[in-house]
């Protein structure tokens, strides 16, 4: 079974370079469908979610070439859109193709993208918004067919912040007839990157990074070359590793300005932080302090995608910490796994209470999803003895090579094929 083995218990010392952002590049890859010609995407992370997205684009008759971190996508004739379920089902962000495909071809059939263990992850806001823009959607048992004779601008007031719905509606709006307003839009930096890419391609978008987007439809977009910004969640994951294990690390290219709530939380736990344009320096020399009252929130609040990593760090902090998860309904799946390592955690509805212990011991753990799996690896770097985290493929959805990165930071970890007991 694909796994990661960690010999834990030593402090970290070293530096690593932060990869391009998964959650920025996925909607940008979808956006290339709106553009006739060849787009070049630089600093594109080589992760399985990107490979799935590129396969989906190829299934739509795009030509995709890759040289290391540079991807070229040539979109000319788009075939009728029946996306291969094996990729749609595996990767939720396939729903992001919906807005772009409707703008380009006017017709899409797809199955509902998979939910995952962290939540049901419906797409009702996406479909409601597209219906307001002139799309007729026929929902069936396991999927839907969407048709439009032409997208029209509309005003959307999202009842709550949704990154994906904001991205899909932006992609549907940039070539629509008329003006689109999105109130209560997500403000995540990944929305800013998407809007920057589209604006460079000729789109007319105002308000990126604010809660109100105004998009005036244009006739066409032209090819661009764009460099994907560094991944703030990967940077925050490695920051949390230092909170777990102690030591001194430098994260080259870490987007410090996008990590302010995360840096404040780390400082509250006793980390020494230095921000610079080159990256982020973290030093943890003393035992970390507990952090009561942490709550996840949409940007610029504390990111839900770093909740598991900070949970792992809190298990070793001195005192009682609490975390409240406000975005997803089931994002504490790693609690039983951390308890196998000796962590003292109580789960109460969508909150956890953590009584810090002065040591964790290695254990055989199972990853069930991307960020929780990464958090188990972080815990393993701090635990005494050997930890094995199985289902490495979940982690490889978002981290190019977490083992190599952590080795550069001084951790002793490696990819292994864990023997599955003969049943
Ligand atoms: C994006 O997911 C990210 N994924 C997630 O990162 C991230 O956790 C999430 O935003 C929140 O920041 C990508 O960008 C590819 P949402 P998304 O729509 O767009 C509910 C990672 O680890 N909702 O903001 O799916 C939804 O169920 C991943 O990199 C509806 O109810 O998140 C959730 O509870 C995990 N109906 C909440 O809103 C809808 O139509 C926020 O979801 C849409 C969403």
XYZ file of C-alpha atoms and ligand atoms in Angstrom:
467
model
C 0.000 0.000 0.000
C 1.325 3.457 -0.881
C 2.551 5.064 2.348
C 4.979 7.463 3.990
C 7.273 6.302 6.800
C 8.608 8.858 9.257
C 11.311 8.429 11.935
C 10.210 11.239 14.234
C 11.451 13.083 17.293
C 14.147 15.402 15.932
C 13.977 19.162 15.462
C 13.842 20.531 11.916
C 16.666 22.564 10.344
C 16.716 23.460 6.678
C 14.891 25.175 3.866
C 12.677 24.280 0.931
C 11.022 26.068 -1.980
C 7.227 26.370 -2.021
C 5.494 24.895 -5.105
C 2.886 26.616 -7.269
C -0.620 26.844 -5.867
C -2.997 23.938 -6.533
C -6.105 25.987 -5.782
C -4.941 28.838 -8.001
C -3.910 26.750 -11.012
C -7.030 24.538 -11.214
C -9.487 27.346 -12.082
C -6.844 28.928 -14.341
C -6.543 25.683 -16.303
C -10.344 25.708 -16.648
C -10.129 29.318 -17.854
C -7.892 28.326 -20.790
C -11.025 26.785 -22.349
C -12.287 30.346 -22.871
C -9.245 31.277 -24.956
C -8.569 30.377 -28.594
C -4.873 29.634 -28.985
C -1.938 28.569 -26.809
C -1.751 29.595 -23.136
C 1.462 29.020 -21.177
C 1.170 28.281 -17.464
C 4.464 28.542 -15.539
C 5.216 27.208 -12.042
C 2.423 24.663 -12.500
C 2.654 22.120 -9.656
C 3.080 18.489 -10.733
C 0.328 17.008 -8.527
C -2.364 14.463 -9.278
C -5.230 16.990 -9.208
C -3.450 18.931 -11.967
C -2.801 15.749 -13.943
C -6.528 14.924 -13.730
C -7.467 18.422 -14.863
C -5.063 18.221 -17.816
C -6.552 14.859 -18.772
C -10.013 16.413 -18.684
C -8.838 19.212 -20.986
C -7.349 16.642 -23.367
C -10.655 14.730 -23.322
C -12.210 17.972 -24.593
C -9.784 18.009 -27.542
C -7.342 20.492 -26.073
C -3.668 19.835 -26.831
C -1.607 19.779 -23.642
C 2.205 19.685 -23.430
C 4.328 19.836 -20.281
C 8.033 20.608 -19.789
C 8.759 20.432 -16.036
C 6.777 23.245 -14.381
C 5.648 24.802 -17.690
C 2.353 23.620 -19.206
C 1.082 24.714 -22.628
C -2.612 24.335 -23.446
C -3.834 24.756 -27.028
C -7.595 25.176 -27.188
C -9.006 25.312 -30.693
C -11.922 23.099 -31.578
C -13.770 21.935 -28.480
C -15.603 18.680 -28.911
C -19.010 18.076 -27.469
C -18.569 17.944 -23.745
C -19.002 14.576 -22.181
C -16.305 14.493 -19.546
C -14.740 11.153 -18.601
C -16.254 10.145 -15.274
C -13.037 8.544 -14.096
C -11.538 12.038 -13.804
C -14.691 13.921 -12.860
C -15.463 11.487 -10.069
C -11.965 11.581 -8.658
C -11.580 15.314 -8.592
C -14.193 17.719 -7.328
C -12.699 20.714 -9.007
C -13.869 19.295 -12.365
C -17.051 21.269 -11.647
C -14.951 24.354 -12.352
C -14.977 23.448 -16.044
C -18.744 23.968 -16.108
C -18.815 27.752 -16.423
C -16.026 27.855 -18.987
C -17.485 25.047 -21.117
C -20.933 26.642 -21.169
C -19.362 29.916 -22.234
C -17.491 28.159 -25.031
C -19.824 25.430 -26.295
C -23.216 26.135 -24.714
C -23.757 22.530 -23.687
C -22.279 20.276 -20.978
C -23.180 16.895 -19.556
C -21.402 15.712 -16.435
C -21.922 13.588 -13.409
C -21.992 15.200 -10.003
C -18.400 15.632 -8.823
C -17.588 13.444 -5.857
C -18.052 14.769 -2.373
C -15.385 13.616 0.001
C -14.946 12.636 3.609
C -14.711 16.280 4.792
C -18.237 17.046 3.640
C -21.029 16.491 1.117
C -19.748 19.456 -0.907
C -22.869 20.138 -2.979
C -22.834 22.422 -6.023
C -26.289 24.005 -5.615
C -24.880 27.558 -5.586
C -23.046 26.880 -8.866
C -26.218 25.603 -10.571
C -28.486 28.336 -9.152
C -26.102 31.023 -10.389
C -25.791 29.522 -13.873
C -29.585 29.259 -14.172
C -29.754 33.008 -13.518
C -27.341 33.478 -16.428
C -29.582 31.756 -18.986
C -28.563 28.139 -18.489
C -31.193 25.401 -18.547
C -30.081 22.562 -16.277
C -31.779 19.194 -16.248
C -30.748 17.320 -13.118
C -30.785 13.541 -13.170
C -30.001 10.807 -10.682
C -26.234 11.030 -10.750
C -25.563 14.005 -12.964
C -26.993 16.798 -15.055
C -27.191 18.266 -18.542
C -26.740 22.022 -18.928
C -27.633 24.014 -22.074
C -27.633 27.674 -22.996
C -28.250 29.639 -26.186
C -25.953 32.321 -24.768
C -24.867 33.327 -21.280
C -26.272 36.628 -20.020
C -24.928 38.776 -17.222
C -26.795 38.627 -13.906
C -26.567 39.783 -10.300
C -25.722 37.074 -7.754
C -25.935 37.400 -3.981
C -24.227 34.291 -2.588
C -25.927 33.288 0.708
C -22.516 32.311 2.060
C -18.976 32.457 0.755
C -18.133 29.740 -1.765
C -14.747 29.701 -3.504
C -15.846 27.307 -6.242
C -19.164 29.004 -6.944
C -17.411 32.392 -7.181
C -14.871 30.945 -9.628
C -17.492 29.201 -11.776
C -19.622 32.347 -12.043
C -16.588 34.465 -12.965
C -15.713 31.967 -15.711
C -19.296 32.071 -17.000
C -19.422 35.884 -16.855
C -16.273 37.009 -18.692
C -17.716 36.285 -22.192
C -21.399 36.677 -21.242
C -23.661 39.317 -22.763
C -23.837 42.204 -20.288
C -22.677 42.826 -16.736
C -22.439 40.345 -13.856
C -22.244 41.306 -10.192
C -21.277 38.788 -7.519
C -22.098 39.960 -3.988
C -20.542 38.085 -1.033
C -17.902 36.736 -3.412
C -15.033 34.709 -1.989
C -11.914 36.816 -1.337
C -9.338 33.992 -1.362
C -6.037 34.853 -3.113
C -6.820 32.107 -5.624
C -9.777 34.191 -6.854
C -7.359 37.088 -7.268
C -4.997 34.924 -9.333
C -7.856 33.752 -11.572
C -9.049 37.339 -12.100
C -5.460 38.452 -12.818
C -5.069 35.706 -15.444
C -8.414 36.575 -17.084
C -7.709 40.326 -17.026
C -4.341 39.731 -18.719
C -6.312 37.783 -21.360
C -8.583 40.781 -21.969
C -11.426 40.287 -19.479
C -13.063 43.289 -17.776
C -13.169 42.472 -14.035
C -13.256 44.816 -11.034
C -13.156 44.033 -7.315
C -10.878 40.987 -7.195
C -10.021 40.288 -3.562
C -13.071 42.161 -2.309
C -16.474 40.686 -1.517
C -18.035 42.316 -4.604
C -16.994 41.400 -8.136
C -18.201 43.255 -11.242
C -17.563 41.588 -14.584
C -18.435 43.169 -17.930
C -18.684 40.548 -20.676
C -16.257 40.988 -23.600
C -16.332 39.465 -27.082
C -13.196 37.332 -26.820
C -10.073 36.669 -24.810
C -6.525 36.247 -26.140
C -3.811 33.755 -25.112
C -1.526 34.691 -22.223
C 1.538 33.379 -20.433
C 1.012 33.329 -16.669
C 3.096 32.306 -13.641
C 1.155 30.497 -10.894
C 1.719 32.077 -7.441
C 3.186 29.968 -4.600
C 0.835 27.730 -2.607
C -0.098 29.395 0.695
C -1.528 26.144 2.076
C 1.629 24.156 1.342
C 3.662 26.936 3.006
C 1.316 26.899 6.010
C 1.601 23.113 6.208
C 5.392 23.292 6.536
C 5.130 26.181 9.011
C 2.964 23.865 11.136
C 5.601 21.131 10.833
C 8.026 23.424 12.631
C 5.354 24.057 15.290
C 5.117 20.274 15.704
C 8.809 19.369 15.747
C 10.563 22.588 16.740
C 13.715 23.881 15.041
C 14.435 26.583 12.469
C 13.277 26.500 8.839
C 13.083 28.839 5.852
C 10.292 28.521 3.275
C 11.487 30.103 0.048
C 8.776 31.953 -1.940
C 6.194 31.508 0.860
C 3.475 34.140 0.174
C 3.719 35.861 3.577
C 1.065 38.501 2.878
C -1.496 35.740 2.238
C -0.623 33.976 5.505
C -1.214 36.729 8.059
C -3.819 34.920 10.206
C -1.704 31.767 10.074
C 1.465 33.648 11.089
C -0.431 35.338 13.942
C -1.649 31.937 15.187
C 1.896 30.525 15.021
C 3.268 33.533 16.912
C 0.564 33.095 19.560
C 1.880 29.537 19.993
C 5.380 30.917 20.568
C 6.959 30.684 17.107
C 9.504 33.328 16.077
C 8.655 34.537 12.561
C 10.479 36.731 10.054
C 8.665 37.649 6.831
C 10.486 38.824 3.724
C 9.901 39.078 -0.023
C 12.117 35.981 -0.391
C 10.029 33.863 1.959
C 9.221 32.976 5.555
C 11.619 32.143 8.405
C 10.209 30.204 11.374
C 12.008 29.372 14.637
C 10.510 27.269 17.426
C 12.992 26.818 20.243
C 10.753 26.497 23.270
C 7.835 24.117 23.718
C 4.855 25.613 21.938
C 2.054 27.266 23.878
C -1.592 26.185 23.560
C -3.923 28.274 21.387
C -7.509 28.444 22.669
C -10.264 29.890 20.464
C -8.960 29.206 16.942
C -11.804 29.319 14.382
C -11.632 28.628 10.659
C -13.216 31.176 8.354
C -13.198 32.221 4.720
C -10.320 34.498 3.672
C -8.786 36.513 5.244
C -9.763 34.370 8.247
C -7.838 31.288 9.344
C -7.957 28.816 6.399
C -9.889 25.577 6.876
C -7.187 23.856 4.806
C -4.668 24.423 7.631
C -6.978 23.381 10.437
C -5.701 19.779 10.515
C -2.041 20.860 10.476
C -2.544 23.187 13.442
C -4.555 20.513 15.227
C -1.524 18.242 14.959
C 0.726 20.980 16.382
C -1.662 21.679 19.265
C -1.466 18.071 20.482
C 2.074 18.840 21.709
C 1.528 22.424 22.877
C 1.545 23.245 26.598
C -2.034 23.706 27.812
C -5.557 23.534 26.377
C -6.246 24.535 22.776
C -9.565 24.643 20.941
C -10.482 24.770 17.260
C -13.913 25.416 15.758
C -14.411 24.349 12.098
C -16.969 26.625 10.425
C -16.588 25.711 6.711
C -16.934 21.918 6.380
C -19.148 19.592 8.352
C -16.730 16.730 8.855
C -13.158 17.956 8.896
C -11.893 16.360 12.118
C -11.386 12.900 10.642
C -7.793 12.736 11.870
C -8.758 12.888 15.560
C -8.889 9.087 16.042
C -5.587 8.741 14.194
C -3.874 11.326 16.402
C -5.342 9.603 19.475
C -3.516 6.418 18.384
C -0.291 8.465 18.865
C -1.270 9.426 22.405
C -2.946 12.771 21.675
C -5.582 13.994 24.144
C -8.407 15.348 22.002
C -12.141 15.660 22.648
C -14.499 16.129 19.709
C -17.656 18.175 20.359
C -19.873 18.782 17.299
C -17.735 20.929 15.012
C -15.104 21.778 17.617
C -12.186 20.029 19.253
C -10.584 20.528 22.666
C -6.932 19.512 22.778
C -5.021 18.979 26.049
C -1.377 19.211 25.006
C 0.835 16.280 25.900
C 4.638 16.397 26.081
C 5.098 13.500 23.684
C 3.458 11.497 20.924
C 4.511 7.990 19.938
C 4.732 6.624 16.431
C 1.804 4.586 15.071
C 0.315 3.066 11.922
C -2.092 5.686 10.593
C -4.430 5.961 7.616
C -4.899 9.105 5.534
C -8.485 9.641 4.335
C -8.107 12.993 2.524
C -5.523 15.496 1.413
C -4.936 17.967 4.262
C -5.673 15.504 7.058
C -3.186 13.090 5.535
C -0.510 15.793 5.446
C -1.244 16.640 9.090
C -0.639 13.011 10.110
C 2.787 13.183 8.460
C 3.530 16.364 10.419
C 2.553 14.623 13.654
C 4.845 11.749 12.696
C 7.834 14.097 12.375
C 7.349 15.030 16.045
C 6.417 11.614 17.423
C 8.972 9.334 19.048
C 9.692 6.266 16.961
C 8.284 5.261 13.604
C 5.022 6.449 12.097
C 3.551 5.060 8.872
C 0.805 6.998 7.081
C -0.959 4.892 4.437
C -2.945 6.142 1.413
C -0.150 8.471 0.347
C -2.081 9.144 -2.886
C -4.456 11.463 -1.021
C -1.492 13.654 -0.026
C -0.065 13.561 -3.548
C -3.233 15.292 -4.785
C -1.866 18.583 -3.430
C 1.820 18.192 -2.512
C 4.380 17.602 -5.293
C 6.706 15.676 -2.972
C 6.024 16.179 0.733
C 8.757 13.681 1.651
C 11.441 15.516 -0.310
C 10.300 18.877 1.079
C 10.322 17.600 4.659
C 13.701 15.893 4.137
C 15.075 19.285 3.037
C 13.679 20.679 6.295
C 15.507 17.992 8.278
C 12.800 15.375 8.769
C 13.550 11.686 8.309
C 10.738 10.448 6.065
C 10.406 8.457 2.883
C 7.869 6.899 0.547
C 7.311 3.198 1.206
C 5.118 0.397 0.004
C 3.592 -0.721 3.259
C 2.970 -4.464 3.287
C -0.746 -5.126 3.395
C -1.398 -8.086 5.678
C -2.600 -11.093 3.667
C -6.293 -11.320 4.335
C -12.224 25.290 -2.274
O -13.178 24.229 -2.278
C -10.864 24.633 -2.129
N -10.625 23.736 -3.264
C -10.822 23.827 -0.835
O -9.511 23.283 -0.701
C -11.081 24.773 0.334
O -11.115 24.027 1.537
C -12.430 25.488 0.130
O -12.434 26.163 -1.152
C -12.688 26.514 1.214
O -11.659 27.458 1.236
C -10.189 24.269 -4.425
O -10.022 25.469 -4.558
C -9.932 23.291 -5.545
P -16.446 26.199 -1.109
P -14.731 24.530 -2.675
O -17.341 26.196 -2.293
O -14.764 25.560 -3.746
C -20.506 24.611 0.785
C -7.913 21.587 -0.445
O -7.597 20.869 0.507
N -21.083 24.740 -0.567
O -15.843 27.490 -0.664
O -15.385 23.241 -2.916
C -19.417 23.532 0.846
O -20.004 22.266 1.030
C -9.371 21.847 -0.722
O -7.102 22.132 -1.233
C -22.446 24.515 -0.745
O -23.160 24.201 0.199
O -15.262 25.149 -1.309
C -18.597 23.978 2.034
O -19.227 23.527 3.220
C -10.291 21.154 0.281
N -22.968 24.635 -1.991
C -18.674 25.508 1.965
O -19.806 25.811 1.132
C -22.211 25.005 -3.067
O -22.761 25.135 -4.185
C -17.448 26.161 1.327
O -17.225 25.490 0.097
C -20.829 25.236 -2.863
C -20.281 25.102 -1.610
